[in-house]
Amino acid sequence: LSFRSSSVGLETGSRDGLSAMSGTLPHFLQEPDDAYIVKSNPIKLRCRARPALQIFFKCNGDWVHQNQHTSLEHTELGTGLKIREVMINVSRQQVEDFHGPEDYWCLCVAWSHLGTSKSRKATVRIAYLRKNFEQEPQGMEVPINGMIVLHCRPPDGVPAAEVEWLKNEELVSSIEDINIDTRADHNLIINEARLSDSGNYTCLASNIVARRRSATATVIVFVNGGWSSWTDWSECNVHCGRGVQKRTRTCTNPAPLNGGAFCEGMSVQKSTCTSPCPVDGGWAKWTMWSVCSSECERQRTRECTDPEPKHGGRLCDGAALDMDNCTGDLCIQGGKYDSKLHASDMDSNNDVALYSGLAAGVVTVVVLVIAVTLYRRNQSEYGVDVIDSSALTGGFQSFSFKSARQGNPLLMNSSMQPDLTVSRTYTGPICFPDSMEKELIPEPALFDPLPDLKVKVHSSFMVSLGVSERAEYHAKAPSQTFPRGVVQEMGGGGGTLGGRGKSQLAPVQPALLSSMTTGKRPLRTSGVFGHGGGRLVVPNAGVSLLVPHGAIEEDTTWELYMSITHALSDEGQEILLSPEVTYGPPGLTLSCPVALTIAHCADVSSEDWNIKLKRQTQDNSWEEVMTVEEESTACYCLLDTQCCHLLVERPGCYALVGEALTQEAGKRLRLAAFGNMEPNFLNYSIRVYCVNDTPHAFQEVVSVERGRGGRLLEEPKTLLFRANSFSLQVSIQDIPQFLWSIKPFTTCQEFSFSQVWCSSQSPLQCAFSLERYSPAANQLSCKISVRQVKGHEQILQVYTTIAESEKDTVPFFTQSDCTISSQTGSRAFKIPLSIRQRICATFDTANAKGKDWQLLAQKLHIDRNLGYFARQTSPSAVILSLWEAQHQERGDLDSLASALEEIGKVQSKHSTSVDTLDCISKTIPSSDSTMNRSSEELDANHT
């Protein structure tokens, strides 16, 4: 019925407007557009056509009911044609209920007298935007001028989402910045990264439904560091002698930014240099007198050329021209003699000559008598001349301890057969023998017994210590350890004063006393010293203090102490290379520097370190005293392979710290393996220690192992650990598989680089627990490998016998049993006092060849920072104190004797000033007469 009524209405309308219509098909002025349903809101589809008698919508092939249409009609003014507009609503439910091969669609059909016209199809879809991005941008680090590509795939949605980029919450526009491209598949591309491109980037996806944000991607544009140009070479850091000059460059071209890599390579280059020492001028010989002039005068000259002043040396003192009357003041004005006056004076002149000759003869006889007397006294007083080296090489030779036992004397039950002709030499004043006659205490817990220990005495120097040649060593020492007037009452080397003189005993600090009452070995030692000086040693720590003769005023005594503390920690790029050593008391006053020797663990074979000496201040902070290779007048530092010898004047706490300049810088590690049975008698524990290669660090390990009942399994070895940031690996290998087992994944352990490099405060230790299958298995052999990744490796070979109970052991000599740590007077020095005084008197005096102490320093290889010695009252005495400290581990005076002999040869070629020394040398007995005389006996002869 509705279709029929529609047809009737169409015919009626056609009849009414037939006259106004032209013969054309309907033309769509507006066709329906694609639409999206957002949430539950319906959409409207519109159609408008001209001329149109009627318009209907057709959706998905079906006509839409007329009641669902909304029609509007009006006549176009210009043509009089009717324009009809029709609208329909499409709901979300209609779209969801449609299940066809296509999307929901609708079109318009318009009628006119000539026929119908159809519009385009308009699709209707439900709009959405999912939450999750298919691909989110990822943060990245890009070098400057590199390309930045941030990928973004937006969430699935209808209609498809549009993508925008935000940088630090601001919209990124590729139109404003041609370096940025956002057109390529939603990705953000920055062709050449700039520092300003660093930031937080966000991908923003949106459509008509919603807007989604991706996770923020942080982009960092970094700059790798680049070296600047080298600076010019600096001036030599010493004004006289051998020194160091350096040049630097900085990592500022460009400087590393935003985590960029630091420059590779050295920032400092060092080179040895030699600054010529000042040479003071010296007068050459006078020329012959000139012919007597008409004014009755003659003259002679000399030149300042022997030697010429060089390098800032002083000019010659005195006149270069000498004038004299050549007629005995008898010349008259005009240049002629007065014959009468001359004749009258002849007789008186003859009488004067007679009496003058007699007087000269008497004076000559007196002088000869005095010279003979002085010569005889001088011969008995010195015995030798300082330039004669025979006295120095004859009486002081090194000695060695040689074991009659087969195997390593430090190892437990060693079965390896060593070369019995090789003797183990224990050098240096690590400690002094006890003054009491006693047998040494056995050490059954730590080291293997060492029977039949002999001491071969090769020189009379040991005779002076109370040991006869080729005698067995029973820990006997001279009974006089302290100077006269001091009575020993303290077991730790202290004492009370007796006799005359002032007593200045230092108070014992509570912090130091606490270390002595703990379970660890005491780290403090003390002794009473007077004008004669002496030596103080911390046993087994590589630390000693040399107080020169005369450093303490006469009739004055001081109680000096030394201790090792743990106050300085590794900070920044600097690490601790030595123990922190304190000597005092704080109010100590000395007339010359003392020599402080401290062991260190740095590899100083190359110039890859910047080593500094630091001192603790009153507020417990640390201040830099000097850099080892630079010149300083406040302190002197002589760096040897294993020790540092310091000349210091202020008591306090000192330590060596170092900063690695390159990756080739290295420090020495001492490796030691200890072992013992566990309480169940089935497991055997092996502990491997890696500590700084200093005696003090190793003694801490020995103290810990003594408490655990551990035994040393292999002689400790040294490993060079480089500053190349690679770790240290410790592994156990070659375990007998049918006798012993170890837990899986425990055969290799690793220390990080920072653990090893900054391990000054506590020893590194790793343990391996081995389990034996049967109690009958009492032999254990294995290898322990300690290696730095991409570095050096050491192998500890373990071969030992496992015993459940220890049998009686034989006493053996160990340096850890030393109780006497101080020596005073002449026994503490290698150079006899008389020879020392003679050397100082000879070389402290200036002559025509300049300051001879400089030549002495040069021959003793102490040719750096000579300005420090120049300001001393006796430069030669300070140089000899440094030599004593440097050679305390060797009992001979060969190097000193050789140096003096070379100086004698050099001076004899260039100057006649040594004629006197040569004459004295010829009249002094040969060195054979001093071969069996100690330094104390030589000093007794002088007395």
Short mmCIF file of C-alpha atoms in Angstrom, two decimals, residues 241-651:
data_model
loop_
_atom_site.label_atom_id
_atom_site.label_comp_id
_atom_site.label_asym_id
_atom_site.label_seq_id
_atom_site.Cartn_x
_atom_site.Cartn_y
_atom_site.Cartn_z
CA GLY A 241 121.53 17.55 37.88
CA ARG A 242 119.20 15.03 36.30
CA GLY A 243 115.50 15.77 36.34
CA VAL A 244 112.31 15.43 34.41
CA GLN A 245 110.55 17.69 31.96
CA LYS A 246 107.08 17.08 30.68
CA ARG A 247 104.46 18.30 28.32
CA THR A 248 100.72 17.87 28.59
CA ARG A 249 97.62 17.84 26.52
CA THR A 250 94.02 17.99 27.55
CA CYS A 251 90.94 16.12 26.42
CA THR A 252 89.17 19.31 25.38
CA ASN A 253 89.19 19.20 21.59
CA PRO A 254 86.34 18.58 22.06
CA ALA A 255 85.71 17.76 25.70
CA PRO A 256 83.65 14.61 26.27
CA LEU A 257 79.98 15.41 26.82
CA ASN A 258 76.90 13.41 27.77
CA GLY A 259 78.87 10.27 28.54
CA GLY A 260 81.13 10.41 25.53
CA ALA A 261 84.34 8.41 25.64
CA PHE A 262 87.36 9.95 27.26
CA CYS A 263 90.44 10.35 25.14
CA GLU A 264 92.63 7.30 24.83
CA GLY A 265 96.32 7.61 25.40
CA MET A 266 98.56 9.59 27.72
CA SER A 267 97.80 13.08 28.90
CA VAL A 268 101.35 13.58 30.11
CA GLN A 269 104.61 12.82 28.38
CA LYS A 270 107.77 12.84 30.42
CA SER A 271 111.36 12.99 29.34
CA THR A 272 114.57 13.02 31.27
CA CYS A 273 116.60 16.18 31.21
CA THR A 274 119.84 17.42 32.66
CA SER A 275 120.32 20.91 33.98
CA PRO A 276 123.94 21.96 34.21
CA CYS A 277 125.02 22.68 37.76
CA PRO A 278 126.53 26.07 38.58
CA VAL A 279 130.30 26.09 38.38
CA ASP A 280 132.07 28.71 40.47
CA GLY A 281 135.04 30.37 38.83
CA GLY A 282 138.59 29.59 39.89
CA TRP A 283 141.80 31.52 39.36
CA ALA A 284 144.41 30.16 37.01
CA LYS A 285 148.12 30.44 37.85
CA TRP A 286 149.80 33.84 37.90
CA THR A 287 151.74 34.77 34.82
CA MET A 288 155.46 35.52 35.02
CA TRP A 289 156.47 38.94 36.37
CA SER A 290 156.88 41.52 33.67
CA VAL A 291 160.10 43.44 32.99
CA CYS A 292 160.77 46.22 35.42
CA SER A 293 159.33 49.40 34.00
CA SER A 294 160.75 52.88 33.98
CA GLU A 295 158.74 53.53 37.13
CA CYS A 296 160.53 50.61 38.84
CA GLU A 297 157.37 48.49 38.86
CA ARG A 298 156.61 45.06 37.62
CA GLN A 299 153.26 43.29 37.29
CA ARG A 300 151.66 39.91 36.71
CA THR A 301 148.10 38.79 35.87
CA ARG A 302 145.85 35.81 36.26
CA GLU A 303 142.57 34.80 34.66
CA CYS A 304 139.37 33.33 36.08
CA THR A 305 139.54 30.25 33.87
CA ASP A 306 140.35 27.34 36.18
CA PRO A 307 137.45 26.72 35.84
CA GLU A 308 135.48 29.43 34.14
CA PRO A 309 132.26 30.37 35.89
CA LYS A 310 129.37 28.65 34.16
CA HIS A 311 125.64 28.32 34.55
CA GLY A 312 125.28 31.06 37.11
CA GLY A 313 128.35 30.18 39.15
CA ARG A 314 130.17 32.85 41.17
CA LEU A 315 133.02 34.87 39.75
CA CYS A 316 136.48 34.58 41.24
CA ASP A 317 137.18 36.54 44.38
CA GLY A 318 140.27 38.77 44.43
CA ALA A 319 142.27 40.86 41.98
CA ALA A 320 143.30 39.77 38.52
CA LEU A 321 146.32 42.16 38.48
CA ASP A 322 149.22 42.21 40.94
CA MET A 323 151.86 45.01 40.94
CA ASP A 324 155.16 45.14 42.83
CA ASN A 325 158.19 47.43 43.16
CA CYS A 326 161.08 45.67 41.52
CA THR A 327 163.96 47.54 43.37
CA GLY A 328 162.98 47.02 46.97
CA ASP A 329 161.54 50.55 47.22
CA LEU A 330 164.99 52.02 46.33
CA CYS A 331 163.88 53.55 43.10
CA ILE A 332 164.03 57.39 43.02
CA GLN A 333 161.86 59.64 40.99
CA GLY A 334 163.12 59.58 37.45
CA GLY A 335 163.93 55.90 37.53
CA LYS A 336 167.70 56.08 38.62
CA TYR A 337 169.45 54.60 41.68
CA ASP A 338 170.88 56.75 44.49
CA SER A 339 174.43 55.30 44.59
CA LYS A 340 175.37 56.83 47.96
CA LEU A 341 172.26 55.65 49.64
CA HIS A 342 172.65 52.28 48.07
CA ALA A 343 176.25 51.90 49.25
CA SER A 344 175.39 52.91 52.81
CA ASP A 345 172.55 50.44 53.01
CA MET A 346 174.49 47.44 51.71
CA ASP A 347 176.08 46.62 55.05
CA SER A 348 172.86 46.86 57.00
CA ASN A 349 171.11 44.65 54.43
CA ASN A 350 173.76 41.95 54.87
CA ASP A 351 173.19 41.87 58.63
CA VAL A 352 169.45 41.60 58.16
CA ALA A 353 169.86 38.71 55.72
CA LEU A 354 172.06 36.83 58.22
CA TYR A 355 169.60 37.10 61.09
CA SER A 356 166.68 36.33 58.82
CA GLY A 357 168.29 33.11 57.64
CA LEU A 358 168.91 31.94 61.22
CA ALA A 359 165.30 32.66 62.18
CA ALA A 360 163.97 30.81 59.13
CA GLY A 361 166.03 27.74 60.04
CA VAL A 362 164.64 27.64 63.57
CA VAL A 363 161.07 27.99 62.30
CA THR A 364 161.62 25.18 59.78
CA VAL A 365 162.79 22.79 62.47
CA VAL A 366 159.78 23.56 64.67
CA VAL A 367 157.40 23.05 61.77
CA LEU A 368 158.93 19.68 60.92
CA VAL A 369 158.58 18.47 64.51
CA ILE A 370 154.93 19.51 64.62
CA ALA A 371 154.24 17.90 61.23
CA VAL A 372 155.73 14.56 62.31
CA THR A 373 153.69 14.61 65.52
CA LEU A 374 150.46 15.38 63.68
CA TYR A 375 151.19 12.74 61.09
CA ARG A 376 151.62 9.99 63.66
CA ARG A 377 148.47 11.01 65.47
CA ASN A 378 146.59 11.24 62.22
CA GLN A 379 147.72 7.76 61.23
CA SER A 380 146.40 6.17 64.41
CA GLU A 381 143.28 8.31 64.34
CA TYR A 382 141.91 7.49 60.93
CA GLY A 383 143.76 4.46 59.73
CA VAL A 384 142.90 5.31 56.14
CA ASP A 385 142.30 8.26 53.93
CA VAL A 386 138.75 8.86 52.70
CA ILE A 387 139.79 8.62 49.09
CA ASP A 388 141.41 5.24 49.77
CA SER A 389 138.54 2.82 49.16
CA SER A 390 140.31 -0.21 50.59
CA ALA A 391 139.11 0.51 54.12
CA LEU A 392 135.54 0.65 52.97
CA THR A 393 135.55 -2.57 51.01
CA GLY A 394 137.60 -4.66 53.36
CA GLY A 395 135.56 -4.89 56.50
CA PHE A 396 131.88 -4.88 55.52
CA GLN A 397 130.52 -7.69 53.40
CA SER A 398 127.07 -9.23 52.99
CA PHE A 399 126.22 -12.43 54.80
CA SER A 400 123.69 -15.12 53.94
CA PHE A 401 121.71 -17.76 55.77
CA LYS A 402 122.01 -21.17 54.17
CA SER A 403 119.83 -24.10 55.13
CA ALA A 404 121.27 -27.58 55.35
CA ARG A 405 117.81 -29.01 54.78
CA GLN A 406 116.62 -30.11 51.39
CA GLY A 407 113.61 -28.30 50.05
CA ASN A 408 112.18 -24.86 50.53
CA PRO A 409 112.57 -23.84 54.20
CA LEU A 410 109.27 -21.93 54.10
CA LEU A 411 107.12 -24.78 52.78
CA MET A 412 105.28 -27.58 54.53
CA ASN A 413 106.65 -31.06 53.83
CA SER A 414 108.19 -30.03 50.60
CA SER A 415 109.40 -32.88 48.50
CA MET A 416 110.96 -30.89 45.66
CA GLN A 417 114.74 -31.13 45.53
CA PRO A 418 116.27 -27.68 45.36
CA ASP A 419 119.79 -26.79 44.40
CA LEU A 420 121.68 -27.17 47.67
CA THR A 421 124.40 -24.83 46.48
CA VAL A 422 122.01 -21.89 46.42
CA SER A 423 121.71 -20.10 49.75
CA ARG A 424 118.72 -17.99 50.75
CA THR A 425 119.81 -14.51 51.69
CA TYR A 426 117.77 -12.59 54.25
CA THR A 427 118.76 -9.01 53.73
CA GLY A 428 118.26 -5.78 55.49
CA PRO A 429 117.52 -4.64 59.01
CA ILE A 430 113.99 -6.03 58.90
CA CYS A 431 114.58 -6.68 62.60
CA PHE A 432 117.48 -7.00 64.98
CA PRO A 433 118.36 -10.20 66.92
CA ASP A 434 117.27 -10.41 70.53
CA SER A 435 119.90 -9.44 73.02
CA MET A 436 119.05 -12.33 75.34
CA GLU A 437 120.67 -15.73 74.86
CA LYS A 438 117.82 -18.10 74.13
CA GLU A 439 116.79 -20.75 71.69
CA LEU A 440 114.27 -19.60 69.15
CA ILE A 441 110.59 -20.43 69.71
CA PRO A 442 109.12 -23.13 67.43
CA GLU A 443 106.41 -22.14 64.92
CA PRO A 444 104.52 -25.40 64.30
CA ALA A 445 101.34 -23.74 63.11
CA LEU A 446 102.42 -21.75 60.09
CA PHE A 447 105.71 -22.83 58.55
CA ASP A 448 107.49 -26.12 58.23
CA PRO A 449 110.41 -26.72 60.65
CA LEU A 450 113.82 -25.80 59.37
CA PRO A 451 116.51 -27.84 61.24
CA ASP A 452 120.24 -27.25 61.30
CA LEU A 453 120.06 -23.59 60.33
CA LYS A 454 123.54 -22.16 59.96
CA VAL A 455 124.78 -18.64 59.56
CA LYS A 456 127.95 -18.21 57.57
CA VAL A 457 129.84 -15.13 58.68
CA HIS A 458 131.89 -13.76 55.80
CA SER A 459 133.35 -10.70 57.47
CA SER A 460 134.40 -9.19 60.74
CA PHE A 461 131.35 -6.98 60.68
CA MET A 462 129.43 -9.89 62.24
CA VAL A 463 132.26 -10.38 64.72
CA SER A 464 131.45 -6.92 65.98
CA LEU A 465 127.91 -8.12 66.55
CA GLY A 466 129.12 -10.91 68.80
CA VAL A 467 129.19 -13.82 66.33
CA SER A 468 132.39 -15.64 65.47
CA GLU A 469 133.20 -16.61 61.91
CA ARG A 470 131.40 -19.70 60.62
CA ALA A 471 129.58 -20.04 63.94
CA GLU A 472 126.07 -21.34 64.37
CA TYR A 473 123.52 -18.61 64.81
CA HIS A 474 121.65 -18.86 68.13
CA ALA A 475 119.97 -15.46 68.11
CA LYS A 476 122.70 -13.84 70.16
CA ALA A 477 123.17 -10.12 69.87
CA PRO A 478 125.37 -7.49 71.39
CA SER A 479 124.47 -6.81 74.94
CA GLN A 480 124.62 -3.06 74.47
CA THR A 481 121.58 -2.05 72.42
CA PHE A 482 120.97 1.33 74.00
CA PRO A 483 123.43 4.19 74.48
CA ARG A 484 125.35 4.60 77.68
CA GLY A 485 123.28 6.00 80.45
CA VAL A 486 120.08 4.24 79.32
CA VAL A 487 118.77 1.19 81.16
CA GLN A 488 116.43 -1.05 79.21
CA GLU A 489 113.24 -1.78 81.10
CA MET A 490 110.59 -2.08 78.36
CA GLY A 491 110.06 -5.16 76.29
CA GLY A 492 108.99 -3.05 73.36
CA GLY A 493 112.18 -1.13 73.04
CA GLY A 494 111.37 1.68 75.43
CA GLY A 495 113.51 2.55 78.40
CA THR A 496 114.17 4.82 81.33
CA LEU A 497 117.01 7.22 81.52
CA GLY A 498 119.84 7.06 83.97
CA GLY A 499 122.94 9.14 84.47
CA ARG A 500 123.16 12.70 83.38
CA GLY A 501 121.21 14.39 80.59
CA LYS A 502 117.70 15.60 79.99
CA SER A 503 114.88 13.09 79.68
CA GLN A 504 112.27 13.72 76.98
CA LEU A 505 110.08 10.62 76.83
CA ALA A 506 107.21 10.79 74.39
CA PRO A 507 103.76 9.92 75.79
CA VAL A 508 102.28 6.70 74.45
CA GLN A 509 99.16 7.45 72.47
CA PRO A 510 96.01 5.47 73.47
CA ALA A 511 95.18 4.65 69.85
CA LEU A 512 98.56 3.06 69.43
CA LEU A 513 98.30 1.16 72.70
CA SER A 514 94.99 -0.32 71.60
CA SER A 515 96.64 -1.87 68.58
CA MET A 516 99.16 -3.54 70.84
CA THR A 517 96.51 -5.14 73.02
CA THR A 518 94.52 -6.62 70.17
CA GLY A 519 95.02 -10.04 68.67
CA LYS A 520 97.06 -8.69 65.79
CA ARG A 521 100.81 -8.25 65.90
CA PRO A 522 101.72 -4.85 67.40
CA LEU A 523 102.22 -2.20 64.76
CA ARG A 524 104.14 0.15 67.02
CA THR A 525 107.77 0.25 68.05
CA SER A 526 109.80 2.70 70.05
CA GLY A 527 113.33 3.36 71.25
CA VAL A 528 115.36 5.89 73.20
CA PHE A 529 117.93 7.82 71.17
CA GLY A 530 120.58 10.35 72.04
CA HIS A 531 123.29 12.34 70.32
CA GLY A 532 124.76 9.19 68.77
CA GLY A 533 121.62 8.54 66.72
CA GLY A 534 120.49 5.10 65.66
CA ARG A 535 117.97 3.09 63.73
CA LEU A 536 114.33 2.19 64.54
CA VAL A 537 112.55 -0.63 62.70
CA VAL A 538 108.96 -1.90 62.60
CA PRO A 539 109.63 -5.65 62.38
CA ASN A 540 108.62 -7.39 59.16
CA ALA A 541 106.91 -4.27 57.79
CA GLY A 542 109.53 -2.83 55.45
CA VAL A 543 109.57 0.39 57.49
CA SER A 544 112.59 1.90 59.25
CA LEU A 545 113.78 5.24 60.61
CA LEU A 546 117.42 6.33 60.57
CA VAL A 547 118.38 9.07 63.06
CA PRO A 548 121.80 10.44 61.99
CA HIS A 549 124.62 11.04 64.42
CA GLY A 550 124.31 14.53 65.88
CA ALA A 551 120.65 14.98 64.93
CA ILE A 552 119.76 15.12 68.65
CA GLU A 553 121.53 17.64 70.81
CA GLU A 554 124.16 16.48 73.28
CA ASP A 555 122.98 15.59 76.79
CA THR A 556 119.47 15.14 75.37
CA THR A 557 117.51 11.95 74.80
CA TRP A 558 114.20 11.37 73.06
CA GLU A 559 111.91 8.38 73.02
CA LEU A 560 111.03 8.00 69.32
CA TYR A 561 108.24 5.79 68.09
CA MET A 562 106.94 4.52 64.76
CA SER A 563 103.56 3.01 64.01
CA ILE A 564 101.53 1.81 61.05
CA THR A 565 97.94 2.99 60.89
CA HIS A 566 94.96 2.63 58.54
CA ALA A 567 93.67 6.15 58.06
CA LEU A 568 93.94 6.85 54.33
CA SER A 569 91.52 5.27 51.87
CA ASP A 570 91.66 5.10 48.08
CA GLU A 571 89.91 8.14 46.61
CA GLY A 572 89.16 8.98 43.01
CA GLN A 573 92.00 8.07 40.70
CA GLU A 574 94.60 7.86 43.50
CA ILE A 575 95.36 4.59 45.27
CA LEU A 576 97.46 3.84 48.31
CA LEU A 577 100.85 2.34 47.40
CA SER A 578 102.43 2.00 50.85
CA PRO A 579 101.43 1.65 54.49
CA GLU A 580 100.70 4.84 56.40
CA VAL A 581 103.69 5.35 58.68
CA THR A 582 103.73 7.68 61.69
CA TYR A 583 106.87 8.70 63.55
CA GLY A 584 107.15 11.03 66.50
CA PRO A 585 106.77 12.42 69.09
CA PRO A 586 105.14 15.56 67.65
CA GLY A 587 107.41 17.95 69.58
CA LEU A 588 110.62 16.36 68.32
CA THR A 589 113.35 18.85 67.39
CA LEU A 590 116.27 17.72 65.25
CA SER A 591 119.24 19.52 63.78
CA CYS A 592 119.15 17.57 60.50
CA PRO A 593 116.64 15.43 58.57
CA VAL A 594 115.95 11.81 59.45
CA ALA A 595 115.73 9.10 56.81
CA LEU A 596 112.38 7.31 56.71
CA THR A 597 112.17 4.16 54.56
CA ILE A 598 108.75 2.89 53.46
CA ALA A 599 108.08 -0.12 51.22
CA HIS A 600 105.72 0.37 48.26
CA CYS A 601 104.09 -1.84 45.62
CA ALA A 602 104.27 0.36 42.51
CA ASP A 603 106.03 -0.78 39.35
CA VAL A 604 108.37 2.15 38.80
CA SER A 605 110.26 0.64 35.89
CA SER A 606 108.37 2.94 33.53
CA GLU A 607 107.03 6.48 33.79
CA ASP A 608 103.36 5.53 33.93
CA TRP A 609 102.73 6.74 37.48
CA ASN A 610 102.22 10.09 39.13
CA ILE A 611 103.36 9.29 42.68
CA LYS A 612 102.85 11.75 45.52
CA LEU A 613 103.87 11.92 49.16
CA LYS A 614 101.05 12.90 51.49
CA ARG A 615 101.01 13.82 55.15
CA GLN A 616 98.12 13.74 57.61
CA THR A 617 97.15 17.09 59.09
CA GLN A 618 95.85 17.82 62.57
CA ASP A 619 92.23 17.67 61.40
CA ASN A 620 92.85 14.12 60.04
CA SER A 621 92.77 15.25 56.42
CA TRP A 622 95.65 14.60 54.03
CA GLU A 623 97.78 17.22 52.34
CA GLU A 624 100.22 16.78 49.48
CA VAL A 625 103.84 17.25 50.49
CA MET A 626 105.47 16.75 47.11
CA THR A 627 105.33 14.89 43.84
CA VAL A 628 108.13 12.35 43.73
CA GLU A 629 109.60 13.51 40.43
CA GLU A 630 109.44 17.22 41.15
CA GLU A 631 111.93 19.39 42.97
CA SER A 632 111.15 20.36 46.55
CA THR A 633 113.03 21.94 49.41
CA ALA A 634 110.59 20.72 52.06
CA CYS A 635 111.35 17.04 51.63
CA TYR A 636 113.53 14.68 49.61
CA CYS A 637 112.26 11.45 48.09
CA LEU A 638 114.43 8.71 46.55
CA LEU A 639 112.24 6.10 44.89
CA ASP A 640 113.75 2.64 44.53
CA THR A 641 112.21 -0.46 43.01
CA GLN A 642 110.60 -1.62 46.23
CA CYS A 643 111.19 1.15 48.76
CA CYS A 644 110.91 4.89 49.05
CA HIS A 645 113.56 6.69 51.11
CA LEU A 646 112.43 10.01 52.52
CA LEU A 647 114.41 12.78 54.14
CA VAL A 648 111.91 14.52 56.42
CA GLU A 649 112.23 17.05 59.20
CA ARG A 650 108.68 17.14 60.58
CA PRO A 651 107.22 14.24 62.60
#
